[in-house]
CSV table of C-alpha atoms in Angstrom, one decimal:
chain,number,residue,atom,x,y,z
A,966,MET,CA,132.8,158.6,-18.6
A,967,GLN,CA,134.2,154.9,-16.9
A,968,THR,CA,135.0,156.8,-14.2
A,969,ARG,CA,131.6,158.1,-14.2
A,970,SER,CA,130.2,154.8,-14.4
A,971,ARG,CA,131.9,153.7,-11.7
A,972,SER,CA,131.3,156.7,-9.5
A,973,VAL,CA,127.1,155.4,-9.9
A,974,ALA,CA,128.0,151.8,-8.1
A,975,ALA,CA,129.8,153.3,-5.3
A,976,LEU,CA,127.7,155.7,-4.3
A,977,ALA,CA,125.2,152.6,-4.8
A,978,SER,CA,127.3,150.6,-2.6
A,979,LEU,CA,127.4,154.0,-0.3
A,980,LEU,CA,124.2,154.6,0.3
A,981,LEU,CA,123.3,150.6,0.6
A,982,LEU,CA,125.9,151.2,4.1
A,983,GLY,CA,123.8,154.4,4.5
A,984,ALA,CA,120.3,152.5,4.7
A,985,CYS,CA,122.2,150.7,8.6
A,986,ASP,CA,122.4,153.6,10.0
A,987,SER,CA,118.7,154.5,9.4
A,988,PRO,CA,115.5,152.4,10.2
A,989,ASN,CA,113.6,154.6,7.8
A,990,ALA,CA,116.3,154.6,4.8
A,991,PRO,CA,114.6,152.7,2.0
A,992,ASP,CA,116.4,149.8,0.3
A,993,ARG,CA,118.0,150.7,-2.5
A,994,SER,CA,119.5,147.1,-3.3
A,995,SER,CA,118.1,147.6,-7.1
A,996,PHE,CA,117.8,150.1,-9.1
A,997,TYR,CA,118.7,150.7,-12.9
A,998,GLU,CA,120.2,153.3,-15.3
A,999,PHE,CA,118.8,156.6,-15.5
A,1000,ARG,CA,120.7,157.9,-18.3
A,1001,LEU,CA,120.5,156.7,-22.0
A,1002,SER,CA,123.6,155.5,-22.1
A,1003,PRO,CA,126.3,155.0,-19.0
A,1004,SER,CA,128.4,157.7,-21.3
A,1005,ASP,CA,126.0,160.7,-20.8
A,1006,PRO,CA,125.7,163.4,-18.7
A,1007,VAL,CA,123.9,163.4,-15.7
A,1008,PHE,CA,120.8,165.9,-15.4
A,1009,HIS,CA,119.0,166.7,-12.1
A,1010,TRP,CA,117.5,169.4,-10.7
A,1011,PRO,CA,119.1,171.9,-8.2
A,1012,ALA,CA,118.1,172.8,-4.6
A,1013,THR,CA,118.7,176.6,-6.0
A,1014,ALA,CA,115.5,175.6,-9.0
A,1015,LEU,CA,113.4,174.3,-6.2
A,1016,PRO,CA,110.0,173.9,-6.3
A,1017,VAL,CA,110.2,173.0,-10.3
A,1018,ARG,CA,107.1,174.0,-12.1
A,1019,PHE,CA,104.5,172.7,-14.0
A,1020,TYR,CA,102.3,174.1,-16.3
A,1021,ALA,CA,99.7,171.9,-17.3
A,1022,ASP,CA,97.5,172.4,-20.6
A,1023,GLN,CA,93.7,172.8,-19.4
A,1024,VAL,CA,92.4,170.1,-20.9
A,1025,GLY,CA,90.2,167.7,-19.2
A,1026,ALA,CA,91.4,166.6,-16.3
A,1027,LEU,CA,95.2,166.6,-16.5
A,1028,PRO,CA,95.8,168.8,-14.0
A,1029,GLU,CA,95.0,166.7,-11.4
A,1030,TYR,CA,96.4,164.2,-12.9
A,1031,VAL,CA,99.7,166.5,-13.1
A,1032,ALA,CA,99.2,167.1,-9.2
A,1033,LEU,CA,99.0,163.9,-8.4
A,1034,GLY,CA,102.1,162.5,-10.4
A,1035,VAL,CA,104.1,165.6,-8.8
A,1036,ARG,CA,103.1,164.4,-5.2
A,1037,MET,CA,104.1,160.8,-5.7
A,1038,TRP,CA,107.2,161.9,-6.9
A,1039,GLU,CA,108.1,164.4,-4.3
A,1040,ARG,CA,107.6,160.9,-1.1
A,1041,GLN,CA,110.0,159.3,-3.2
A,1042,PHE,CA,112.8,161.3,-0.7
A,1043,LEU,CA,113.8,161.4,2.1
A,1044,TYR,CA,114.9,165.0,2.9
A,1045,GLY,CA,113.4,167.1,-0.1
A,1046,GLU,CA,115.8,166.7,-3.1
A,1047,PHE,CA,112.6,167.2,-5.4
A,1048,ARG,CA,110.0,169.6,-4.9
A,1049,GLY,CA,107.3,170.5,-7.8
A,1050,GLU,CA,104.2,173.0,-7.9
A,1051,LEU,CA,101.6,173.8,-10.7
A,1052,VAL,CA,101.9,177.2,-12.1
A,1053,SER,CA,99.2,179.0,-14.2
A,1054,ASP,CA,101.3,180.6,-17.1
A,1055,SER,CA,103.2,178.5,-19.1
A,1056,ALA,CA,105.7,181.4,-19.3
A,1057,ASP,CA,106.5,180.5,-15.9
A,1058,ALA,CA,107.1,176.7,-15.8
A,1059,ASP,CA,110.3,174.2,-16.1
A,1060,VAL,CA,107.9,172.0,-17.7
A,1061,ILE,CA,104.9,172.3,-20.1
A,1062,LEU,CA,102.8,169.1,-20.1
A,1063,SER,CA,99.9,169.4,-23.1
A,1064,LEU,CA,97.3,167.0,-24.0
A,1065,GLN,CA,96.5,166.7,-27.5
A,1066,GLY,CA,93.2,166.4,-29.2
A,1067,SER,CA,90.0,167.0,-27.2
A,1068,ALA,CA,89.3,166.8,-23.3
A,1069,PRO,CA,88.9,163.3,-23.0
A,1070,PRO,CA,85.6,161.7,-21.3
A,1071,ASP,CA,85.4,162.1,-17.9
A,1072,GLY,CA,85.7,159.7,-16.1
A,1073,PRO,CA,87.6,158.3,-12.3
A,1074,LEU,CA,90.3,156.4,-10.9
A,1075,THR,CA,89.8,153.0,-9.7
A,1076,ASP,CA,91.7,150.1,-9.4
A,1077,ASP,CA,91.4,148.0,-12.7
A,1078,PRO,CA,93.5,146.3,-15.1
A,1079,PRO,CA,95.8,149.3,-17.1
A,1080,VAL,CA,94.2,149.2,-20.5
A,1081,THR,CA,96.9,151.4,-23.2
A,1082,SER,CA,94.7,153.8,-23.4
A,1083,CYS,CA,97.2,156.6,-24.0
A,1084,THR,CA,101.1,157.0,-24.9
A,1085,GLY,CA,102.9,160.3,-23.6
A,1086,VAL,CA,106.6,161.5,-25.2
A,1087,THR,CA,109.2,164.2,-22.9
A,1088,SER,CA,111.0,166.2,-25.4
A,1089,VAL,CA,114.9,166.3,-23.4
A,1090,PRO,CA,115.7,170.1,-24.1
A,1091,PRO,CA,118.9,170.7,-26.1
A,1092,THR,CA,121.8,172.1,-24.3
A,1093,THR,CA,124.4,174.6,-25.0
A,1094,GLU,CA,128.1,175.1,-23.2
A,1095,LEU,CA,129.0,178.6,-21.1
A,1096,GLY,CA,132.0,180.0,-21.4
A,1097,SER,CA,133.2,177.4,-18.4
A,1098,GLY,CA,132.2,174.5,-19.9
A,1099,GLN,CA,129.1,173.9,-17.6
A,1100,LEU,CA,126.0,172.7,-19.8
A,1101,VAL,CA,122.6,174.5,-19.4
A,1102,TYR,CA,119.6,173.6,-21.2
A,1103,THR,CA,119.0,176.1,-23.5
A,1104,GLU,CA,114.5,175.6,-23.4
A,1105,ARG,CA,112.2,174.1,-20.7
A,1106,PHE,CA,111.4,170.6,-20.8
A,1107,GLN,CA,108.1,169.8,-23.0
A,1108,VAL,CA,105.8,166.8,-22.3
A,1109,GLN,CA,103.3,165.7,-24.9
A,1110,LEU,CA,100.3,163.1,-24.2
A,1111,GLN,CA,98.2,161.9,-26.3
A,1112,TRP,CA,94.4,159.8,-25.8
A,1113,PHE,CA,92.4,157.2,-27.8
A,1114,SER,CA,89.5,156.2,-27.9
A,1115,ARG,CA,90.1,152.2,-26.2
A,1116,GLY,CA,88.1,151.5,-23.0
A,1117,SER,CA,86.2,153.0,-20.6
A,1118,PRO,CA,86.4,156.4,-18.9
A,1119,SER,CA,87.8,155.4,-16.2
A,1120,ASP,CA,90.3,153.2,-18.7
A,1121,ILE,CA,92.1,156.4,-20.4
A,1122,ALA,CA,92.1,158.2,-17.3
A,1123,ASN,CA,93.7,155.4,-15.5
A,1124,CYS,CA,95.8,155.7,-18.3
A,1125,LEU,CA,96.9,159.5,-18.4
A,1126,ALA,CA,97.3,159.5,-14.6
A,1127,ARG,CA,99.3,156.8,-15.1
A,1128,VAL,CA,101.0,157.9,-18.1
A,1129,THR,CA,101.6,161.4,-17.0
A,1130,ALA,CA,103.8,160.1,-13.4
A,1131,HIS,CA,106.0,158.1,-16.1
A,1132,GLU,CA,107.0,161.3,-18.1
A,1133,ILE,CA,107.2,163.6,-14.6
A,1134,GLY,CA,110.0,160.9,-13.5
A,1135,HIS,CA,111.7,161.6,-16.8
A,1136,THR,CA,111.6,165.4,-16.8
A,1137,LEU,CA,113.1,164.6,-13.2
A,1138,GLY,CA,116.3,162.9,-14.9
A,1139,VAL,CA,115.4,159.3,-15.1
A,1140,PHE,CA,115.7,159.6,-19.2
A,1141,ASN,CA,116.2,155.4,-19.3
A,1142,HIS,CA,113.3,152.9,-19.0
A,1143,SER,CA,114.0,150.7,-16.4
A,1144,PRO,CA,113.8,146.5,-17.9
A,1145,THR,CA,111.6,145.8,-15.1
A,1146,PRO,CA,107.4,146.2,-16.7
A,1147,ASP,CA,105.9,146.4,-13.4
A,1148,ASP,CA,108.5,149.8,-12.8
A,1149,LEU,CA,107.0,153.0,-13.2
A,1150,MET,CA,109.3,154.0,-15.3
A,1151,ALA,CA,109.1,150.3,-17.4
A,1152,ARG,CA,108.6,151.3,-21.5
A,1153,SER,CA,105.2,150.7,-20.8
A,1154,PRO,CA,104.4,151.3,-17.5
A,1155,THR,CA,101.2,149.4,-15.4
A,1156,ALA,CA,102.5,150.6,-12.4
A,1157,ARG,CA,99.8,153.6,-11.1
A,1158,GLU,CA,103.3,155.3,-8.8
A,1159,PRO,CA,107.0,155.1,-8.7
A,1160,THR,CA,108.0,151.6,-7.6
A,1161,ALA,CA,111.4,150.9,-5.4
A,1162,ARG,CA,113.4,150.5,-8.0
A,1163,ASP,CA,112.3,153.6,-8.7
A,1164,ARG,CA,112.2,155.2,-5.8
A,1165,ALA,CA,116.0,154.2,-5.5
A,1166,THR,CA,117.3,154.9,-9.0
A,1167,VAL,CA,116.0,158.9,-8.3
A,1168,GLN,CA,117.6,158.4,-5.0
A,1169,ILE,CA,120.8,157.6,-7.0
A,1170,LEU,CA,120.0,159.6,-9.5
A,1171,TYR,CA,120.1,163.1,-6.4
A,1172,HIS,CA,123.1,162.1,-4.6
A,1173,VAL,CA,125.3,162.0,-8.0
A,1174,ARG,CA,126.5,165.3,-9.6
A,1175,SER,CA,125.1,166.7,-12.1
A,1176,ASP,CA,126.2,168.1,-15.7
A,1177,ILE,CA,123.2,169.9,-16.9
A,1178,LEU,CA,121.9,172.9,-15.5
A,1179,PRO,CA,118.5,174.2,-15.9
A,1180,PHE,CA,116.7,176.5,-18.1
A,1181,SER,CA,115.0,177.8,-15.6
A,1182,HIS,CA,115.5,180.2,-12.1
A,1183,GLY,CA,117.6,182.4,-13.6
A,1184,LEU,CA,121.2,180.2,-14.7
A,1185,LEU,CA,121.4,181.0,-17.9
A,1186,PRO,CA,123.7,184.3,-18.4
A,1187,PRO,CA,122.0,187.0,-19.0
């Protein structure tokens, strides 16, 4: 497992060197560990599973927030390593996002200071081992969101949009939280979109070999 840790660091060094050859390549000098532990297996969506299919409960503006979050994360990649789309049937989804309780009050998204008016949690599926030894998820990713009667309707809308984008980041394979509070993937996010550190981290993740296959797109044997 220490070998994998060294390989992530080595890849980051190679990407830094490669960035010198491309004027459009982002700075990858600052990134954080995307696994909960350096010994954990790595997951990211393979090209064969793209576009990743997201289903959002038809409650309030949740579908809008999911679409916004997916687009944000797509923009963090140079070569289309991640693409997502919304689907209308949860049975077709790779990731299901649900909003607990009633619909939140209508409120526009604003640039107001963040208020903690909601919370979210992503359930990472269990894995099983195929005959070849390959790990594969046995279920879809599940994201649960909940809003609180705290702040204005716009505070609640801003929080739900922000936390939805954060939880989508977890479903991409960034299972750890950033230690930097300004990042979208911080434990209590205040950023409205991925930062340069979030971008560097997810780009490095998607250039490391994934140890786990997703449940979807026929990757499980019949």
